[in-house]
Short mmCIF file of C-alpha atoms and ligand atoms in Angstrom, two decimals:
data_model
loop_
_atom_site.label_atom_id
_atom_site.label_comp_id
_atom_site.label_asym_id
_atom_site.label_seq_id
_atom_site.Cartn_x
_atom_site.Cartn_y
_atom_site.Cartn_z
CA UNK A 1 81.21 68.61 110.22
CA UNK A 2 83.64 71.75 110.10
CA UNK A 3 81.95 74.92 110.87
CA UNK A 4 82.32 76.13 107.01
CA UNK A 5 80.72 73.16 105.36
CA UNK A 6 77.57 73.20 108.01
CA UNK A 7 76.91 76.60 107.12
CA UNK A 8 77.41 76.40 103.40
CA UNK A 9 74.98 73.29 103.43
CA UNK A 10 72.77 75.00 105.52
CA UNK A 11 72.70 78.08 103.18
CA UNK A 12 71.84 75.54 99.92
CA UNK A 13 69.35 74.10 102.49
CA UNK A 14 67.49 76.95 103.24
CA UNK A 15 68.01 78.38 99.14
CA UNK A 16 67.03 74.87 97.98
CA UNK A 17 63.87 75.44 100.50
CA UNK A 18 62.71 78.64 99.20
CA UNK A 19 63.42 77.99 95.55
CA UNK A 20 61.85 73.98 95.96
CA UNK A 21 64.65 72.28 94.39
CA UNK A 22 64.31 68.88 94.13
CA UNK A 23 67.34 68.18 96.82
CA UNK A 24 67.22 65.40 99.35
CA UNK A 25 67.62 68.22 101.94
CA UNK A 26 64.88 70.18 100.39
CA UNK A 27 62.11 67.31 100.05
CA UNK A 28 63.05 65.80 103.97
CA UNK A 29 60.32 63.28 102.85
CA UNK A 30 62.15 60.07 103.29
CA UNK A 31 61.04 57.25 105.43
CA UNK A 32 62.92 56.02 107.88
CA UNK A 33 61.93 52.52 106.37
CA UNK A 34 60.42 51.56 102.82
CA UNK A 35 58.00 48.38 102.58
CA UNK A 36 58.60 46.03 99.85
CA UNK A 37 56.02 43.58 99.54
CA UNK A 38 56.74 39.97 98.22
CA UNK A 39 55.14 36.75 97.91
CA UNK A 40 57.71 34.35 98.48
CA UNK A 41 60.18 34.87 101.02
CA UNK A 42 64.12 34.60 101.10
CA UNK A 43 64.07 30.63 101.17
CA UNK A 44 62.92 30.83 97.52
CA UNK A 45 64.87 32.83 94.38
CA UNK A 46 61.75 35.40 94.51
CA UNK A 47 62.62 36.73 98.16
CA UNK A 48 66.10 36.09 97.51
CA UNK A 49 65.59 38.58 94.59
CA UNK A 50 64.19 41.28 96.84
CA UNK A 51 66.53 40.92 99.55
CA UNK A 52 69.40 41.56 97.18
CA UNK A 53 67.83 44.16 96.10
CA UNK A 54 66.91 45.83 99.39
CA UNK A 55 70.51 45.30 100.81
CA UNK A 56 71.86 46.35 97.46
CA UNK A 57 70.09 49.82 97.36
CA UNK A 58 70.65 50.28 101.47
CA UNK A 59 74.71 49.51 100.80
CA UNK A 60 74.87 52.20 97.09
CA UNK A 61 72.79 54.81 99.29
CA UNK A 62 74.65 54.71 102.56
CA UNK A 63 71.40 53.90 104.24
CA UNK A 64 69.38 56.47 103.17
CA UNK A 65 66.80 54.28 101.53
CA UNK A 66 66.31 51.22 104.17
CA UNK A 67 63.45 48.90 102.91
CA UNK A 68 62.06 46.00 105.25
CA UNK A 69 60.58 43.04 103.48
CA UNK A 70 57.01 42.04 103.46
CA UNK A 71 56.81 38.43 102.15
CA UNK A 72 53.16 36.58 102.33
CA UNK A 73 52.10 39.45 100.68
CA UNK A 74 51.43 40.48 104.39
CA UNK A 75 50.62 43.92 103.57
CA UNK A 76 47.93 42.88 102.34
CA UNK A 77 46.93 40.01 104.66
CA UNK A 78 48.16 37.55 102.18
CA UNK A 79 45.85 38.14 99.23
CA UNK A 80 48.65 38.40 96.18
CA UNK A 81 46.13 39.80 93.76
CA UNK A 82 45.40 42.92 95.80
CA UNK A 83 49.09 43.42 95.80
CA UNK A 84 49.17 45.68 92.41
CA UNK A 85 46.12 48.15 94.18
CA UNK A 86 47.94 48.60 97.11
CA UNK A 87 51.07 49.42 95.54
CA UNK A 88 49.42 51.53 93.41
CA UNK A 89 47.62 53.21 96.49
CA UNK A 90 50.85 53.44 98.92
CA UNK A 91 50.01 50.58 100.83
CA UNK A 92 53.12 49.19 99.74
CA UNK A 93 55.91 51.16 98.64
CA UNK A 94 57.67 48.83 96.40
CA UNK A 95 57.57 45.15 95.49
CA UNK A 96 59.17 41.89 93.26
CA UNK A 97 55.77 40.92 92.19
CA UNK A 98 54.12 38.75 89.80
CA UNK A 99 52.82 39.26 86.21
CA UNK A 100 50.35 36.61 87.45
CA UNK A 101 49.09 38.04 90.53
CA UNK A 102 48.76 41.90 88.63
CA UNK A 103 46.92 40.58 85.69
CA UNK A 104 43.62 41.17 87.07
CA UNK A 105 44.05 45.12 87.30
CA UNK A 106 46.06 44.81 83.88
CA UNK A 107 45.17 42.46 81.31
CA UNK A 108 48.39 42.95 78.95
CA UNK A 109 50.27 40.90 81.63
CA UNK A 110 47.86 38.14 81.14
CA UNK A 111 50.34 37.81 77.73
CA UNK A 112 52.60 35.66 80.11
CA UNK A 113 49.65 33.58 80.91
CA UNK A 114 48.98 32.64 77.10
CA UNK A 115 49.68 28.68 77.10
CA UNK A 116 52.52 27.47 75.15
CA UNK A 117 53.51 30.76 73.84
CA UNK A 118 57.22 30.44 75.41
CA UNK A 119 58.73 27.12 74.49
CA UNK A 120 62.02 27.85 76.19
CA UNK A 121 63.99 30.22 78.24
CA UNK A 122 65.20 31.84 75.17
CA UNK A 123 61.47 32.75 74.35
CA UNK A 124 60.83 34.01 77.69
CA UNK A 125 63.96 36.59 77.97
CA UNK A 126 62.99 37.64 74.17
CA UNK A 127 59.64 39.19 75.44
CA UNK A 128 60.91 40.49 78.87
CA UNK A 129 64.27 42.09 77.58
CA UNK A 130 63.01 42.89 73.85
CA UNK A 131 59.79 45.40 72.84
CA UNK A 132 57.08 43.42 74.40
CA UNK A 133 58.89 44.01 77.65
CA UNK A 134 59.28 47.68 76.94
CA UNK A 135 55.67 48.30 75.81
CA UNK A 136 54.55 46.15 79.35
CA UNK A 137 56.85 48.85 80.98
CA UNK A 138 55.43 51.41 79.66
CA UNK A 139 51.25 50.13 80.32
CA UNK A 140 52.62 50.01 84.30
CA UNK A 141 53.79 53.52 84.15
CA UNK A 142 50.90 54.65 82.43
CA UNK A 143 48.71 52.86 85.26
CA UNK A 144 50.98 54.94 88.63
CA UNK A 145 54.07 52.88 88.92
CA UNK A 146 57.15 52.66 88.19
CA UNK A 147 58.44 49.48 86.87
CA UNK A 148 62.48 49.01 86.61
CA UNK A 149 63.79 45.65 86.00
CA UNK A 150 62.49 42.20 84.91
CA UNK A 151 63.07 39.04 87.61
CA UNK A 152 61.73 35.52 87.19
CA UNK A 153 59.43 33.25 89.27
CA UNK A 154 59.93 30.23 86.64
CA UNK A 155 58.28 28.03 84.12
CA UNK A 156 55.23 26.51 85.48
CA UNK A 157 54.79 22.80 86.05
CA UNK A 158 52.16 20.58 87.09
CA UNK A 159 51.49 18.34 90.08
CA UNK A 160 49.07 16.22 91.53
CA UNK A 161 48.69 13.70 94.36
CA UNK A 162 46.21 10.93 92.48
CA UNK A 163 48.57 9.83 89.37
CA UNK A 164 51.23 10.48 86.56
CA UNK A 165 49.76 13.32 84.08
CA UNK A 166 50.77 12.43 80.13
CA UNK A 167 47.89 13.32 78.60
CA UNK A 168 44.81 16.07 78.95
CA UNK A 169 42.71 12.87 80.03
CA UNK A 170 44.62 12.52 82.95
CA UNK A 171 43.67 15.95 84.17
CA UNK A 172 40.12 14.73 83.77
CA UNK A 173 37.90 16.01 86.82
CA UNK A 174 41.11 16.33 88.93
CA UNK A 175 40.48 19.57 91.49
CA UNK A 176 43.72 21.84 90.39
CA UNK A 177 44.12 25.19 92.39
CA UNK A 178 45.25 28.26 90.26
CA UNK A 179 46.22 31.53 90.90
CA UNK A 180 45.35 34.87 88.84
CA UNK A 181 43.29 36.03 86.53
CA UNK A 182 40.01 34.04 84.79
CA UNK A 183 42.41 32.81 82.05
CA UNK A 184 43.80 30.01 84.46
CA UNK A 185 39.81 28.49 84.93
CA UNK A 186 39.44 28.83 81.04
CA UNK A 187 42.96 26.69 80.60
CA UNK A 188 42.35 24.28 82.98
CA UNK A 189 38.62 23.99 82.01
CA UNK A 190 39.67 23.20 78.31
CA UNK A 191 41.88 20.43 79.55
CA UNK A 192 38.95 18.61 81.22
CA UNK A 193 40.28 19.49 85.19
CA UNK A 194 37.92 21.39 87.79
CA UNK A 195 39.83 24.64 88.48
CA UNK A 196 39.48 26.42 91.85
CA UNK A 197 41.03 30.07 92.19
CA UNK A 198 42.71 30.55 95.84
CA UNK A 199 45.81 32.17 96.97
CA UNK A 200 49.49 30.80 97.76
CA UNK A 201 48.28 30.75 101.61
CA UNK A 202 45.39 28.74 101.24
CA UNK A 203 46.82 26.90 98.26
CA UNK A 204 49.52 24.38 100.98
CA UNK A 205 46.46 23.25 103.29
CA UNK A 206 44.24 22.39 100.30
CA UNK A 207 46.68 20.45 99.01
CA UNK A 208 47.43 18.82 102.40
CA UNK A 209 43.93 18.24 103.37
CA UNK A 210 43.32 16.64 99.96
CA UNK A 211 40.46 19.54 99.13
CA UNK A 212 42.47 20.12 95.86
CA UNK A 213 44.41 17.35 94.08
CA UNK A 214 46.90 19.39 92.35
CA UNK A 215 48.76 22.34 91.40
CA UNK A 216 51.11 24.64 88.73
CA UNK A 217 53.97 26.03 89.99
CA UNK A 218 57.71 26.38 89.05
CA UNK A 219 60.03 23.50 90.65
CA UNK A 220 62.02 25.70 92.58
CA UNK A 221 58.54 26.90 94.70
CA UNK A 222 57.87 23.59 94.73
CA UNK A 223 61.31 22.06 96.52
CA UNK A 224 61.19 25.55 98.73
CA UNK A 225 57.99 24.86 99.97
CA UNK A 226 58.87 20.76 100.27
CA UNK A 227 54.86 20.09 98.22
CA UNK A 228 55.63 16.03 98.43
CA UNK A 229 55.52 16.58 102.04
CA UNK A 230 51.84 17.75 100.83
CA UNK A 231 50.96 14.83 98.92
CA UNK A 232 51.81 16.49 95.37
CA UNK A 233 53.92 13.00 94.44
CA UNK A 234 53.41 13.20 90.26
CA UNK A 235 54.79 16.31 88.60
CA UNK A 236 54.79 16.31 84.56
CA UNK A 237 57.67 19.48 82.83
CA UNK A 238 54.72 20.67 79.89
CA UNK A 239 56.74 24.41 80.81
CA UNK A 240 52.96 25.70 79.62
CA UNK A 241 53.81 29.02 81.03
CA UNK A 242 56.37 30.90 82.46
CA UNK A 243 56.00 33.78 85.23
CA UNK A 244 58.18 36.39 85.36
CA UNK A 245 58.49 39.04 87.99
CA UNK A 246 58.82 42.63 87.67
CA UNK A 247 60.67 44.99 90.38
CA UNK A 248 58.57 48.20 91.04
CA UNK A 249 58.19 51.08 93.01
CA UNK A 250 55.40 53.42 93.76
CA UNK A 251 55.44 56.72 92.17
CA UNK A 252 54.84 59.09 94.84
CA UNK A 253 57.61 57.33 96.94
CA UNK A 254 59.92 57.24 93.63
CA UNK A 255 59.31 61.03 93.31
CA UNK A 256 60.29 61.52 96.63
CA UNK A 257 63.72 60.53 96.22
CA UNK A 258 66.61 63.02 94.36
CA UNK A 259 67.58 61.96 90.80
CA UNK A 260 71.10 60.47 92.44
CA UNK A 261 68.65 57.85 94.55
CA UNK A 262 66.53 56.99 91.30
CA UNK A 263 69.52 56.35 89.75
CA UNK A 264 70.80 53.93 92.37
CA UNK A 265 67.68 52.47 92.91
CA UNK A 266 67.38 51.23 89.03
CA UNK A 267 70.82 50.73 89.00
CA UNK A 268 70.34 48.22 91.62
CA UNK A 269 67.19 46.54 90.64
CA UNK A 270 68.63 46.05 87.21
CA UNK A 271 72.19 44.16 89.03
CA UNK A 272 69.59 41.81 91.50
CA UNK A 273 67.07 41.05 88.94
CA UNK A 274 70.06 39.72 86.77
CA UNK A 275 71.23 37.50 89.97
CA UNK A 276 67.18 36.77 90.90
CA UNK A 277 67.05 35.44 87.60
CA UNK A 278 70.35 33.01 88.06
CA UNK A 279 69.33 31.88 90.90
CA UNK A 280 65.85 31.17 89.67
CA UNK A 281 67.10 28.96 86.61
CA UNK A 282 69.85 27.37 88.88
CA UNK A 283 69.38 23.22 88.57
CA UNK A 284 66.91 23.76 85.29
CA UNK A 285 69.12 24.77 82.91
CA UNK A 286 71.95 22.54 83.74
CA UNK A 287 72.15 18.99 81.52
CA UNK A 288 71.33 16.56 84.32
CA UNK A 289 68.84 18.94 85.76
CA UNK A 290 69.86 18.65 89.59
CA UNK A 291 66.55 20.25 90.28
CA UNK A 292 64.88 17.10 88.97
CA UNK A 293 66.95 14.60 90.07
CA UNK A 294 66.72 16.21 93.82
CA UNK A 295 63.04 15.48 93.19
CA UNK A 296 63.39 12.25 92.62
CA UNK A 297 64.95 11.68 95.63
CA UNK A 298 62.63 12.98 97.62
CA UNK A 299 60.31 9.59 96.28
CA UNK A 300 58.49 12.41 93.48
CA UNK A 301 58.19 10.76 90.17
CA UNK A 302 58.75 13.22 87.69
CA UNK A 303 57.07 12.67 83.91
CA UNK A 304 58.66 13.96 80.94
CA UNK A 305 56.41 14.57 77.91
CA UNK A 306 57.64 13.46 74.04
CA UNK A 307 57.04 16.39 71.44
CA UNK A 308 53.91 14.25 70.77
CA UNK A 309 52.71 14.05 73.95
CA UNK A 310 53.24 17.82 74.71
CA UNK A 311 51.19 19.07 71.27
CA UNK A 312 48.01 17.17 72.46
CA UNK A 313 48.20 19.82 75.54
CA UNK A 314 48.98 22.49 73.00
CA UNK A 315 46.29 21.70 70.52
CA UNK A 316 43.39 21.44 73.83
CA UNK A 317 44.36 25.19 74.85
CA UNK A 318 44.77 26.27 71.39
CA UNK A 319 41.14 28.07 71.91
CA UNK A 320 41.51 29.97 75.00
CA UNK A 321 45.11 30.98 73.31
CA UNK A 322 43.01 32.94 70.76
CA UNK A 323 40.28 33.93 72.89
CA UNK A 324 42.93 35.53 75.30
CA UNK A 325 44.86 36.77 72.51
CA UNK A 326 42.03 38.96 72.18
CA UNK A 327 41.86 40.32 76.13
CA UNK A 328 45.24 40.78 76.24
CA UNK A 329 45.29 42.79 72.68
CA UNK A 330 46.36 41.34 69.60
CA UNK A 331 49.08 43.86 69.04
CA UNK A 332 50.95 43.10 71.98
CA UNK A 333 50.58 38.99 71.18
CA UNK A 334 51.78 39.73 67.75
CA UNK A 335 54.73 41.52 68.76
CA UNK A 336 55.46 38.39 71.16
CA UNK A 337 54.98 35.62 68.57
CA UNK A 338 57.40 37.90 66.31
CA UNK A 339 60.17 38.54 69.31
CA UNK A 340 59.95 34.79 70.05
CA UNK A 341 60.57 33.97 66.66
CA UNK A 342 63.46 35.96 66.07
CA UNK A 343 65.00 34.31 68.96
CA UNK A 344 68.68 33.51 69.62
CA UNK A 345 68.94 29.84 70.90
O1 LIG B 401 50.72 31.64 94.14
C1 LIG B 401 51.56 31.14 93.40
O2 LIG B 401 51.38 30.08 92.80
C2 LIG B 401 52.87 31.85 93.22
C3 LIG B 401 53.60 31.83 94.54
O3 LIG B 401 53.64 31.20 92.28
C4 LIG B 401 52.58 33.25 92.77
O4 LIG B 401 52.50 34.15 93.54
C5 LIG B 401 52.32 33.48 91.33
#
C-alpha cells in the first residue's frame, strides 16, 4: 500500500470509528471462519448446495467471509431439529436447512408437510418462488433470521424392506421412521403404519438392524446414502410431500457484515440455490428417469402408483390435511391451494 492511500484509509478508519459507521473497517467483527450447518453433506445435492454457496460467497468477497461446513448437523451433535434454535442462538451462523427439521419451532413450515398438496414440481416452485414463499420469508425474519433463497431436498418417497407398497393396507403395522414435527405420526398413523420419530443418524442403523421397516425420503438421499445396502428393497413414487430447503443466516452475524457483503452474500445464495435445485431434480425430471432406472439396477424394485391407486392414499390423509390446515393457519394453506392452482405446467 502507497504511503497516501494507508493514511487516507486510516483517516476514514479512525472517522468511521468515532462517528460508528457501518464500514467493514469500523465493525472489525468478522470471523476468521463462519459455520454453516447442514444435514447432508457434499455427496448429496443438499451439501452440494452449501458448498457452492460457501465457495461462491468466499470467491465474490475475496475471502473475507470464509465459511466451513458442518454437515450431520454436527453443531448440534446430530439432532436436525435443534438446528433452527441454534441458529437462532449463534450456535450456528448460517445453514441450508430443512422446512422439515424447523417446523417444530415454526409451524407455518409444516405447510410443506401437508400430504398431497404439491402434485408436481410445478406446484412446489409456485409456493417457494410465489407469495406463500414470501410470507414464509417473512415469519423467519420475524422469528431472528434471515432467510435468502429457496433450495430443494426433493419429493418424498417411500421404502420398506418387507414388500411392494400399492395400497394404505400395505403400510399396515409396518414400523416407518419419520422425521419432524407431530404431523408425520398423524400421516403415517392415518395410513394404518406404526410411526417412530428419530433423526437422519439413527434413522441408517434402524433400518439396518431391522428395528424400523421403512422410510420417506427423496431418491436422490436415498442412492447417496446406498439404503438397499440397508435392506430398504421396495420403494413406491406417491411424491406425498416435497421438502424444500431454505438458505439462512443468523442476524447478528448478517448485521455484522457491510451492506456490499449482504449484497454478495444474497447474491450468491440466490445463484447456488438455483444450481442446488438442478442438481436436486437431476435424473427425476428427465423422461426415462435415470434416477429410477439406476435403482433398478441396484436389484430395488420400484412401484409406480395409477391415478387410482394414488387417490386411495390421498383420500386416507385427507383428515390430518384439514386438521393441519388448521396448525399451520388457514390463510397461509389458502394462499397455497390458490398459487398451486394458478400454476404454469
Ligand atoms: O432426516 C431426513 O430424512 C432428511 C435428511 O431428509 C432431512 O433432514 C429432512
Amino acid at each position: 500500500m502507497k504511503l497516501r492511500t494507508f493514511l487516507t484509509t486510516a483517516v476514514a478508519a479512525a472517522a468511521a470509528l468515532t462517528l460508528g459507521l457501518p464500514t467493514a473497517m469500523a465493525q472489525g467483527k468478522y470471523k476468521s471462519e463462519y459455520r454453516m450447518s447442514l444435514v447432508l453433506g457434499t455427496a448429496f445435492p443438499w451439501g452440494k448446495g452449501g458448498e457452492i454457496w460457501a465457495d461462491k460467497v468466499r470467491e465474490r468477497t475475496n475471502g473475507r467471509i470464509n465459511i466451513k461446513l458442518y454437515p450431520g448437523v454436527s453443531l448440534v451433535q446430530g439432532d436436525q431439529t435443534r438446528e433452527f434454535s441454534a441458529l437462532r442462538q449463534g450456535v450456528i451462523d448460517m445453514a441450508v436447512g430443512s422446512t422439515l427439521n424447523w417446523s417444530p419451532q415454526i409451524k407455518e413450515l409444516n405447510l410443506f408437510a401437508l400430504p398431497f398438496l404439491m402434485p408436481d414440481y410445478a406446484a412446489a416452485d409456485a409456493l417457494t418462488q410465489g407469495e406463500p414463499g414470501k410470507r414464509l420469508f417473512e415469519r423467519l425474519e420475524k422469528a431472528g433470521v434471515v432467510p435468502l433463497a429457496w433450495g430443494e431436498n426433493g419429493y418424498r418417497e417411500i421404502s420398506n424392506s418387507k414388500h411392494p407398497i400399492k395400497s394404505p393396507a400395505d403400510l399396515k403395522g409396518l414400523k416407518i421412521r419419520v422425521v419432524g414435527s407431530p404431523l408425520f405420526l398423524d400421516t403415517f398413523t392415518a395410513l394404518g403404519a406404526n410411526p417412530t420419530q428419530m433423526s437422519w443418524a439413527d434413522a441408517q442403523p434402524a433400518m439396518a438392524s431391522g428395528a424400523v421397516d421403512g422410510q420417506e425420503n427423496p431418491v436422490a438421499v436415498y442412492t447417496a446414502a446406498k439404503l438397499q445396502s440397508v435392506g430398504q428393497k421396495y420403494m413406491t413414487m406417491w411424491g406425498y410431500i416435497n421438502d424444500p430447503l431454505i438458505f439462512v443466516v443468523n442476524k447478528d452475524i448478517w448485521n455484522s457484515w457491510t451492506k456490499e457483503d449482504q449484497a454478495i452474500v444474497r447474491q450468491a445464495a440466490l445463484d447456488s440455490a438455483k444450481e442446488q435445485v438442478a442438481i436436486s431434480r437431476k435424473g427425476m425430471i428427465e423422461a426415462d428417469k435415470p434416477l429410477l432406472k439406476e435403482l433398478t439396477t441396484h436389484g430395488v424394485t420400484v412401484t409406480q402408483l395409477s391415478p387410482a391407486e394414488r387417490e386411495a392414499f390421498v383420500k386416507a390423509t385427507r383428515p390430518v390435511y384439514d386438521k393441519w390446515k388448521q396448525q399451520v393457519g388457514a390463510d397461509l394453506v389458502n394462499a397455497a391451494e390458490k398459487a398451486i392452482a394458478a400454476r404454469k405446467q
